[in-house]
PDB file of C-alpha atoms and ligand atoms in Angstrom:
ATOM      1  CA  MET A 145     -12.940  -3.991  -6.800  1.00  0.00           C
ATOM      2  CA  LEU A 146      -8.960  -3.683  -7.917  1.00  0.00           C
ATOM      3  CA  GLN A 147      -8.842  -5.881 -10.792  1.00  0.00           C
ATOM      4  CA  ILE A 148      -5.460  -6.872 -12.509  1.00  0.00           C
ATOM      5  CA  ASN A 149      -5.519  -8.749 -15.668  1.00  0.00           C
ATOM      6  CA  ASN A 150      -2.526 -10.419 -17.519  1.00  0.00           C
ATOM      7  CA  LEU A 151      -0.039  -7.956 -16.113  1.00  0.00           C
ATOM      8  CA  SER A 152       3.452  -8.558 -17.432  1.00  0.00           C
ATOM      9  CA  LYS A 153       6.480  -6.330 -17.140  1.00  0.00           C
ATOM     10  CA  LYS A 154       9.881  -6.598 -18.676  1.00  0.00           C
ATOM     11  CA  TYR A 155      13.066  -4.656 -17.786  1.00  0.00           C
ATOM     12  CA  GLY A 156      15.122  -5.113 -20.963  1.00  0.00           C
ATOM     13  CA  LYS A 157      14.974  -8.824 -21.595  1.00  0.00           C
ATOM     14  CA  GLN A 158      14.369  -9.709 -17.968  1.00  0.00           C
ATOM     15  CA  ILE A 159      10.595 -10.612 -17.165  1.00  0.00           C
ATOM     16  CA  ALA A 160       9.963  -9.214 -13.760  1.00  0.00           C
ATOM     17  CA  VAL A 161       6.013  -9.806 -13.831  1.00  0.00           C
ATOM     18  CA  ASP A 162       4.705 -12.573 -16.073  1.00  0.00           C
ATOM     19  CA  GLN A 163       0.909 -12.554 -16.956  1.00  0.00           C
ATOM     20  CA  VAL A 164      -0.257 -12.042 -13.407  1.00  0.00           C
ATOM     21  CA  SER A 165      -3.889 -11.754 -12.633  1.00  0.00           C
ATOM     22  CA  PHE A 166      -5.743 -11.091  -9.226  1.00  0.00           C
ATOM     23  CA  SER A 167      -8.385  -8.825  -7.715  1.00  0.00           C
ATOM     24  CA  VAL A 168      -8.962  -7.309  -4.217  1.00  0.00           C
ATOM     25  CA  PRO A 169     -12.660  -6.627  -3.419  1.00  0.00           C
ATOM     26  CA  ASP A 170     -13.690  -3.202  -2.198  1.00  0.00           C
ATOM     27  CA  GLY A 171     -12.686  -2.344   1.493  1.00  0.00           C
ATOM     28  CA  ARG A 172     -10.459  -5.519   1.673  1.00  0.00           C
ATOM     29  CA  ILE A 173      -6.897  -5.667   2.801  1.00  0.00           C
ATOM     30  CA  GLY A 174      -4.797  -7.636  -0.040  1.00  0.00           C
ATOM     31  CA  ILE A 175      -1.177  -9.018   0.575  1.00  0.00           C
ATOM     32  CA  LEU A 176       1.381  -9.485  -2.249  1.00  0.00           C
ATOM     33  CA  LEU A 177       3.769 -11.884  -0.344  1.00  0.00           C
ATOM     34  CA  GLY A 178       7.009 -13.118  -1.693  1.00  0.00           C
ATOM     35  CA  PRO A 179      10.809 -13.001  -1.485  1.00  0.00           C
ATOM     36  CA  ASN A 180      12.895 -10.223  -2.679  1.00  0.00           C
ATOM     37  CA  GLY A 181      12.912  -9.936  -6.420  1.00  0.00           C
ATOM     38  CA  ALA A 182       9.476 -11.705  -6.700  1.00  0.00           C
ATOM     39  CA  GLY A 183       7.980  -8.755  -8.600  1.00  0.00           C
ATOM     40  CA  LYS A 184       5.719  -7.325  -6.038  1.00  0.00           C
ATOM     41  CA  SER A 185       7.137  -3.867  -6.173  1.00  0.00           C
ATOM     42  CA  THR A 186       6.799  -4.010  -9.978  1.00  0.00           C
ATOM     43  CA  ILE A 187       3.072  -4.690  -9.601  1.00  0.00           C
ATOM     44  CA  ILE A 188       2.387  -1.964  -7.120  1.00  0.00           C
ATOM     45  CA  LYS A 189       4.337   0.591  -9.154  1.00  0.00           C
ATOM     46  CA  SER A 190       2.386  -0.619 -12.426  1.00  0.00           C
ATOM     47  CA  ILE A 191      -0.860   0.062 -10.564  1.00  0.00           C
ATOM     48  CA  ALA A 192       0.434   3.425  -9.337  1.00  0.00           C
ATOM     49  CA  GLY A 193       1.072   4.431 -13.134  1.00  0.00           C
ATOM     50  CA  LEU A 194       4.905   4.683 -12.652  1.00  0.00           C
ATOM     51  CA  LEU A 195       5.850   1.807 -15.109  1.00  0.00           C
ATOM     52  CA  ARG A 196       4.725   0.885 -18.685  1.00  0.00           C
ATOM     53  CA  TYR A 197       3.283  -2.685 -18.819  1.00  0.00           C
ATOM     54  CA  SER A 198       1.103  -4.954 -20.556  1.00  0.00           C
ATOM     55  CA  GLY A 199      -2.170  -6.200 -19.351  1.00  0.00           C
ATOM     56  CA  ASN A 200      -5.119  -4.421 -17.808  1.00  0.00           C
ATOM     57  CA  ILE A 201      -5.529  -2.774 -14.414  1.00  0.00           C
ATOM     58  CA  GLN A 202      -8.844  -1.424 -13.556  1.00  0.00           C
ATOM     59  CA  ILE A 203     -10.321  -0.056 -10.153  1.00  0.00           C
ATOM     60  CA  GLN A 204     -14.079  -0.102  -9.735  1.00  0.00           C
ATOM     61  CA  GLU A 205     -15.394   1.318 -12.946  1.00  0.00           C
ATOM     62  CA  PHE A 206     -12.308   3.276 -13.714  1.00  0.00           C
ATOM     63  CA  PRO A 207      -9.701   2.016 -16.428  1.00  0.00           C
ATOM     64  CA  ALA A 208      -6.032   2.861 -15.801  1.00  0.00           C
ATOM     65  CA  LYS A 209      -6.025   5.969 -17.933  1.00  0.00           C
ATOM     66  CA  GLN A 210      -8.699   7.726 -15.688  1.00  0.00           C
ATOM     67  CA  MET A 211      -7.511   6.616 -12.230  1.00  0.00           C
ATOM     68  CA  GLU A 212      -4.792   9.196 -11.894  1.00  0.00           C
ATOM     69  CA  ALA A 213      -6.922  11.957 -12.925  1.00  0.00           C
ATOM     70  CA  LYS A 214      -9.663  10.845 -10.640  1.00  0.00           C
ATOM     71  CA  ARG A 215      -7.504  10.321  -7.635  1.00  0.00           C
ATOM     72  CA  ILE A 216      -8.751   6.843  -7.284  1.00  0.00           C
ATOM     73  CA  PHE A 217      -5.606   5.442  -5.799  1.00  0.00           C
ATOM     74  CA  ALA A 218      -2.738   6.662  -3.561  1.00  0.00           C
ATOM     75  CA  TYR A 219       0.801   5.115  -3.461  1.00  0.00           C
ATOM     76  CA  VAL A 220       3.062   4.999  -0.555  1.00  0.00           C
ATOM     77  CA  PRO A 221       6.536   3.941  -1.714  1.00  0.00           C
ATOM     78  CA  GLU A 222       9.163   1.713   0.295  1.00  0.00           C
ATOM     79  CA  MET A 223      11.142   4.675   1.349  1.00  0.00           C
ATOM     80  CA  PRO A 224       9.052   7.708   1.776  1.00  0.00           C
ATOM     81  CA  SER A 225      10.949  10.973   1.564  1.00  0.00           C
ATOM     82  CA  LEU A 226       9.626  14.115   3.011  1.00  0.00           C
ATOM     83  CA  PHE A 227      10.681  17.803   2.395  1.00  0.00           C
ATOM     84  CA  GLU A 228      13.183  18.978   4.855  1.00  0.00           C
ATOM     85  CA  ALA A 229      11.679  22.509   4.887  1.00  0.00           C
ATOM     86  CA  LEU A 230       7.944  21.566   5.616  1.00  0.00           C
ATOM     87  CA  THR A 231       6.481  20.609   8.916  1.00  0.00           C
ATOM     88  CA  VAL A 232       4.256  17.449   9.347  1.00  0.00           C
ATOM     89  CA  ARG A 233       1.016  19.498   8.869  1.00  0.00           C
ATOM     90  CA  GLU A 234       2.573  21.476   5.977  1.00  0.00           C
ATOM     91  CA  HIS A 235       3.162  18.235   4.173  1.00  0.00           C
ATOM     92  CA  VAL A 236      -0.621  17.282   4.343  1.00  0.00           C
ATOM     93  CA  GLU A 237      -1.698  21.032   3.520  1.00  0.00           C
ATOM     94  CA  TYR A 238       0.740  20.776   0.498  1.00  0.00           C
ATOM     95  CA  ILE A 239      -0.694  17.847  -0.669  1.00  0.00           C
ATOM     96  CA  ARG A 240      -4.342  19.149  -0.204  1.00  0.00           C
ATOM     97  CA  LYS A 241      -3.510  22.162  -2.551  1.00  0.00           C
ATOM     98  CA  ALA A 242      -1.414  20.420  -4.907  1.00  0.00           C
ATOM     99  CA  TYR A 243      -4.298  17.832  -5.524  1.00  0.00           C
ATOM    100  CA  GLY A 244      -7.327  20.229  -4.973  1.00  0.00           C
ATOM    101  CA  SER A 245      -8.439  17.828  -2.327  1.00  0.00           C
ATOM    102  CA  LYS A 246     -11.685  18.836  -0.529  1.00  0.00           C
ATOM    103  CA  ILE A 247     -10.533  17.654   2.880  1.00  0.00           C
ATOM    104  CA  THR A 248     -11.237  20.122   5.526  1.00  0.00           C
ATOM    105  CA  GLU A 249      -8.790  21.691   8.275  1.00  0.00           C
ATOM    106  CA  GLU A 250     -10.934  19.932  10.828  1.00  0.00           C
ATOM    107  CA  GLU A 251     -10.506  16.599   8.883  1.00  0.00           C
ATOM    108  CA  ILE A 252      -6.816  17.071   8.756  1.00  0.00           C
ATOM    109  CA  THR A 253      -6.744  17.797  12.601  1.00  0.00           C
ATOM    110  CA  ASP A 254      -8.645  14.456  13.195  1.00  0.00           C
ATOM    111  CA  MET A 255      -6.426  12.433  10.880  1.00  0.00           C
ATOM    112  CA  LEU A 256      -3.327  13.599  12.524  1.00  0.00           C
ATOM    113  CA  GLU A 257      -4.752  12.908  15.900  1.00  0.00           C
ATOM    114  CA  ARG A 258      -5.739   9.371  14.856  1.00  0.00           C
ATOM    115  CA  PHE A 259      -2.138   8.758  13.577  1.00  0.00           C
ATOM    116  CA  GLU A 260      -0.813  10.208  16.986  1.00  0.00           C
ATOM    117  CA  LEU A 261       1.017  12.830  14.986  1.00  0.00           C
ATOM    118  CA  ALA A 262      -0.990  15.694  16.538  1.00  0.00           C
ATOM    119  CA  ASP A 263       1.885  16.777  18.931  1.00  0.00           C
ATOM    120  CA  LYS A 264       4.547  16.262  16.035  1.00  0.00           C
ATOM    121  CA  GLN A 265       2.636  18.538  13.493  1.00  0.00           C
ATOM    122  CA  ASP A 266       5.139  21.292  13.774  1.00  0.00           C
ATOM    123  CA  LYS A 267       8.276  19.035  13.393  1.00  0.00           C
ATOM    124  CA  MET A 268      10.247  19.328  10.282  1.00  0.00           C
ATOM    125  CA  GLY A 269      10.206  16.350   7.698  1.00  0.00           C
ATOM    126  CA  ASN A 270      13.934  15.571   8.545  1.00  0.00           C
ATOM    127  CA  GLU A 271      13.358  15.430  12.391  1.00  0.00           C
ATOM    128  CA  LEU A 272      11.153  12.346  12.145  1.00  0.00           C
ATOM    129  CA  SER A 273      11.763   8.588  12.599  1.00  0.00           C
ATOM    130  CA  LYS A 274      11.219   6.197   9.813  1.00  0.00           C
ATOM    131  CA  GLY A 275       7.991   5.124  11.398  1.00  0.00           C
ATOM    132  CA  MET A 276       6.625   8.749  11.642  1.00  0.00           C
ATOM    133  CA  MET A 277       7.573   9.638   7.967  1.00  0.00           C
ATOM    134  CA  GLN A 278       5.801   6.509   7.095  1.00  0.00           C
ATOM    135  CA  LYS A 279       2.586   7.629   8.829  1.00  0.00           C
ATOM    136  CA  VAL A 280       2.925  11.157   7.394  1.00  0.00           C
ATOM    137  CA  SER A 281       3.170   9.550   3.975  1.00  0.00           C
ATOM    138  CA  ILE A 282       0.053   7.648   4.726  1.00  0.00           C
ATOM    139  CA  CYS A 283      -1.587  10.789   5.735  1.00  0.00           C
ATOM    140  CA  CYS A 284      -0.632  12.618   2.665  1.00  0.00           C
ATOM    141  CA  ALA A 285      -2.022   9.628   0.672  1.00  0.00           C
ATOM    142  CA  LEU A 286      -5.261   9.809   2.514  1.00  0.00           C
ATOM    143  CA  THR A 287      -5.492  13.572   1.852  1.00  0.00           C
ATOM    144  CA  VAL A 288      -6.677  12.838  -1.551  1.00  0.00           C
ATOM    145  CA  LYS A 289      -9.404  10.501  -0.193  1.00  0.00           C
ATOM    146  CA  PRO A 290      -8.385   7.550  -2.296  1.00  0.00           C
ATOM    147  CA  ARG A 291     -10.457   4.521  -2.846  1.00  0.00           C
ATOM    148  CA  VAL A 292      -7.499   2.185  -3.037  1.00  0.00           C
ATOM    149  CA  ILE A 293      -4.092   2.714  -1.182  1.00  0.00           C
ATOM    150  CA  LEU A 294      -1.036   0.977  -2.264  1.00  0.00           C
ATOM    151  CA  LEU A 295       1.700   0.378   0.327  1.00  0.00           C
ATOM    152  CA  ASP A 296       5.003  -0.998  -0.858  1.00  0.00           C
ATOM    153  CA  GLU A 297       6.984  -2.791   1.982  1.00  0.00           C
ATOM    154  CA  PRO A 298       5.468  -0.546   4.669  1.00  0.00           C
ATOM    155  CA  MET A 299       6.754  -2.414   7.682  1.00  0.00           C
ATOM    156  CA  VAL A 300      10.555  -2.474   6.664  1.00  0.00           C
ATOM    157  CA  GLY A 301      12.616  -0.576   9.114  1.00  0.00           C
ATOM    158  CA  LEU A 302       9.911  -0.050  11.749  1.00  0.00           C
ATOM    159  CA  ASP A 303      10.041  -0.989  15.350  1.00  0.00           C
ATOM    160  CA  PRO A 304       7.309  -3.251  16.761  1.00  0.00           C
ATOM    161  CA  LYS A 305       5.445  -0.311  18.254  1.00  0.00           C
ATOM    162  CA  ALA A 306       5.168   1.444  14.882  1.00  0.00           C
ATOM    163  CA  ILE A 307       4.355  -1.815  13.165  1.00  0.00           C
ATOM    164  CA  LYS A 308       1.417  -2.424  15.693  1.00  0.00           C
ATOM    165  CA  GLU A 309       0.204   1.176  14.942  1.00  0.00           C
ATOM    166  CA  LEU A 310       0.443   0.897  11.307  1.00  0.00           C
ATOM    167  CA  LYS A 311      -1.503  -2.388  11.333  1.00  0.00           C
ATOM    168  CA  GLU A 312      -4.230  -0.388  13.445  1.00  0.00           C
ATOM    169  CA  VAL A 313      -4.169   2.277  10.720  1.00  0.00           C
ATOM    170  CA  VAL A 314      -4.499  -0.311   7.918  1.00  0.00           C
ATOM    171  CA  ARG A 315      -7.436  -2.247   9.638  1.00  0.00           C
ATOM    172  CA  GLU A 316      -9.233   1.249  10.068  1.00  0.00           C
ATOM    173  CA  LEU A 317      -8.621   1.974   6.528  1.00  0.00           C
ATOM    174  CA  GLY A 318     -10.461  -1.364   5.687  1.00  0.00           C
ATOM    175  CA  GLN A 319     -13.378  -0.578   8.005  1.00  0.00           C
ATOM    176  CA  GLN A 320     -13.829   2.855   6.066  1.00  0.00           C
ATOM    177  CA  GLY A 321     -13.995   0.835   2.901  1.00  0.00           C
ATOM    178  CA  VAL A 322     -10.745   1.860   1.384  1.00  0.00           C
ATOM    179  CA  THR A 323      -9.155  -0.972  -0.466  1.00  0.00           C
ATOM    180  CA  VAL A 324      -5.525  -1.650   0.588  1.00  0.00           C
ATOM    181  CA  LEU A 325      -2.865  -3.508  -1.234  1.00  0.00           C
ATOM    182  CA  ILE A 326       0.405  -4.273   0.630  1.00  0.00           C
ATOM    183  CA  SER A 327       3.677  -5.874  -0.559  1.00  0.00           C
ATOM    184  CA  THR A 328       5.687  -7.617   2.055  1.00  0.00           C
ATOM    185  CA  HIS A 329       8.478 -10.327   2.144  1.00  0.00           C
ATOM    186  CA  MET A 330       7.627 -10.851   5.726  1.00  0.00           C
ATOM    187  CA  LEU A 331       4.708 -13.215   6.551  1.00  0.00           C
ATOM    188  CA  GLU A 332       4.749 -12.821  10.205  1.00  0.00           C
ATOM    189  CA  MET A 333       4.191  -8.901   9.731  1.00  0.00           C
ATOM    190  CA  VAL A 334       0.817  -9.515   7.959  1.00  0.00           C
ATOM    191  CA  GLU A 335      -0.435 -12.686   9.807  1.00  0.00           C
ATOM    192  CA  ASP A 336      -3.201 -10.813  11.482  1.00  0.00           C
ATOM    193  CA  LEU A 337      -4.018  -8.326   8.800  1.00  0.00           C
ATOM    194  CA  TRP A 338      -5.047  -9.647   5.649  1.00  0.00           C
ATOM    195  CA  ASP A 339      -8.367 -10.595   3.796  1.00  0.00           C
ATOM    196  CA  ILE A 340      -6.782 -11.922   0.673  1.00  0.00           C
ATOM    197  CA  MET A 341      -3.220 -13.057   0.045  1.00  0.00           C
ATOM    198  CA  PHE A 342      -1.437 -13.648  -3.208  1.00  0.00           C
ATOM    199  CA  VAL A 343       2.056 -15.509  -2.825  1.00  0.00           C
ATOM    200  CA  MET A 344       4.504 -14.582  -5.475  1.00  0.00           C
ATOM    201  CA  GLU A 345       7.490 -16.173  -6.700  1.00  0.00           C
ATOM    202  CA  LYS A 346       9.628 -15.275  -9.896  1.00  0.00           C
ATOM    203  CA  GLY A 347       7.351 -12.963 -11.409  1.00  0.00           C
ATOM    204  CA  HIS A 348       4.279 -15.518 -10.740  1.00  0.00           C
ATOM    205  CA  ILE A 349       1.572 -15.808  -8.215  1.00  0.00           C
ATOM    206  CA  ILE A 350       1.935 -19.305  -7.209  1.00  0.00           C
ATOM    207  CA  GLY A 351      -1.029 -19.231  -4.518  1.00  0.00           C
ATOM    208  CA  SER A 352      -3.922 -17.234  -3.714  1.00  0.00           C
ATOM    209  CA  TYR A 353      -6.002 -17.375  -0.491  1.00  0.00           C
ATOM    210  CA  THR A 354      -8.875 -15.590   1.291  1.00  0.00           C
ATOM    211  CA  ARG A 355      -8.916 -15.562   4.946  1.00  0.00           C
ATOM    212  CA  GLU A 356     -12.208 -17.636   5.021  1.00  0.00           C
ATOM    213  CA  GLU A 357     -10.443 -20.450   3.044  1.00  0.00           C
ATOM    214  CA  VAL A 358      -7.290 -20.655   5.424  1.00  0.00           C
ATOM    215  CA  GLY A 359      -9.399 -20.640   8.491  1.00  0.00           C
ATOM    216  CA  ASP A 360      -7.335 -21.907  11.409  1.00  0.00           C
ATOM    217  CA  LYS A 361      -4.656 -23.677   9.227  1.00  0.00           C
ATOM    218  CA  ASP A 362      -1.203 -22.634  10.004  1.00  0.00           C
ATOM    219  CA  LEU A 363       0.034 -20.033   7.607  1.00  0.00           C
ATOM    220  CA  ASP A 364       3.738 -20.825   7.913  1.00  0.00           C
ATOM    221  CA  ALA A 365       3.151 -24.594   6.837  1.00  0.00           C
ATOM    222  CA  LEU A 366       0.951 -23.603   3.892  1.00  0.00           C
ATOM    223  CA  PHE A 367       3.598 -21.182   2.754  1.00  0.00           C
ATOM    224  CA  PHE A 368       6.372 -23.673   3.214  1.00  0.00           C
ATOM    225  CA  GLU A 369       4.290 -26.326   1.199  1.00  0.00           C
ATOM    226  CA  MET A 370       3.855 -23.715  -1.587  1.00  0.00           C
ATOM    227  CA  THR A 371       7.442 -22.624  -1.848  1.00  0.00           C
ATOM    228  CA  GLY A 372       9.038 -25.869  -0.960  1.00  0.00           C
TER     229      GLY A 372
HETATM  230  P1  ATP B 588      12.028  -6.315  -3.529  1.00  0.00           P
HETATM  231  O1  ATP B 588      11.370  -6.308  -2.199  1.00  0.00           O
HETATM  232  O2  ATP B 588      13.473  -6.740  -3.310  1.00  0.00           O
HETATM  233  O3  ATP B 588      11.847  -4.929  -4.188  1.00  0.00           O
HETATM  234  P2  ATP B 588      10.120  -7.396  -5.306  1.00  0.00           P
HETATM  235  O4  ATP B 588       9.347  -8.592  -5.030  1.00  0.00           O
HETATM  236  O5  ATP B 588       9.437  -6.067  -4.915  1.00  0.00           O
HETATM  237  O6  ATP B 588      11.393  -7.383  -4.501  1.00  0.00           O
HETATM  238  P3  ATP B 588      10.797  -6.178  -7.875  1.00  0.00           P
HETATM  239  O7  ATP B 588      11.519  -5.011  -7.138  1.00  0.00           O
HETATM  240  O8  ATP B 588       9.393  -6.025  -8.512  1.00  0.00           O
HETATM  241  O9  ATP B 588      10.568  -7.438  -6.719  1.00  0.00           O
HETATM  242  O10 ATP B 588      11.748  -6.908  -8.959  1.00  0.00           O
HETATM  243  C1  ATP B 588      11.313  -8.021  -9.744  1.00  0.00           C
HETATM  244  C2  ATP B 588      12.504  -8.084 -10.579  1.00  0.00           C
HETATM  245  O11 ATP B 588      12.773  -7.190 -11.340  1.00  0.00           O
HETATM  246  C3  ATP B 588      13.906  -8.430  -9.954  1.00  0.00           C
HETATM  247  O12 ATP B 588      14.726  -9.446 -10.461  1.00  0.00           O
HETATM  248  C4  ATP B 588      14.566  -7.035 -10.075  1.00  0.00           C
HETATM  249  O13 ATP B 588      15.854  -7.235 -10.125  1.00  0.00           O
HETATM  250  C5  ATP B 588      14.140  -6.555 -11.467  1.00  0.00           C
HETATM  251  N1  ATP B 588      14.002  -5.231 -11.386  1.00  0.00           N
HETATM  252  C6  ATP B 588      13.243  -4.411 -10.744  1.00  0.00           C
HETATM  253  N2  ATP B 588      13.300  -3.024 -10.973  1.00  0.00           N
HETATM  254  C7  ATP B 588      14.203  -3.052 -12.163  1.00  0.00           C
HETATM  255  C8  ATP B 588      14.837  -1.914 -12.811  1.00  0.00           C
HETATM  256  N3  ATP B 588      14.328  -0.605 -12.695  1.00  0.00           N
HETATM  257  N4  ATP B 588      15.540  -2.216 -13.879  1.00  0.00           N
HETATM  258  C9  ATP B 588      15.891  -3.504 -14.043  1.00  0.00           C
HETATM  259  N5  ATP B 588      15.288  -4.553 -13.291  1.00  0.00           N
HETATM  260  C10 ATP B 588      14.597  -4.478 -12.456  1.00  0.00           C
END
């Protein structure tokens, strides 16, 4: 379980996230949905340990201070940047070494194949499209075998084919028991992807739904009701 309790974050005097609490069960796909400026990235960056915040963040039995050391989570930023001088495979190898991951060469090969990157593994970082960079970043994240993966606006700038592929990857992660938290401002991008959704506005969660609760209801209508 990814558990967030009373998370707050101020930038100077501005409150970006105000006393937010939510949880995503193990192996489930959670969505933070809201317009620009709602506070989604701030939450994701706080979980990733990139910001100082007040409140409590816990993944399974690990409190925030232990999460980084134990490689419990992996974070993929909105604009992933790759090394110009490394190939696709070298990126993954680099992360493996840097983090002392026990992933095997064979597992890396399988992963690159699954992500349809095998035939691109010798391409340099700066020769890739945004979609491919996104997939390489996700591969790098998975190299540490995280229990939770945080994806900040992963669909922005991707073409429809890359979005479809990314969704398949995310679904597969869920099936493997990895907990996923995705931020997005585009409801249509995640309609068929989520297990639990948190709708955000101005630093607050104004609605949270499980897939079971929503059932066949029209998500667009629900969203409209909530945000007026
Ligand atoms: P977006 O998709 O546009 O990034 P978001 O929902 O992820 O939106 P945040 O990026 O978390 O929202 O921003 C929440 C609020 O905090 C916004 O009002 C934003 O202007 C402000 N903010 C974010 N980062 C900073 C920063 N480094 N310094 C000052 N204010 C910030």
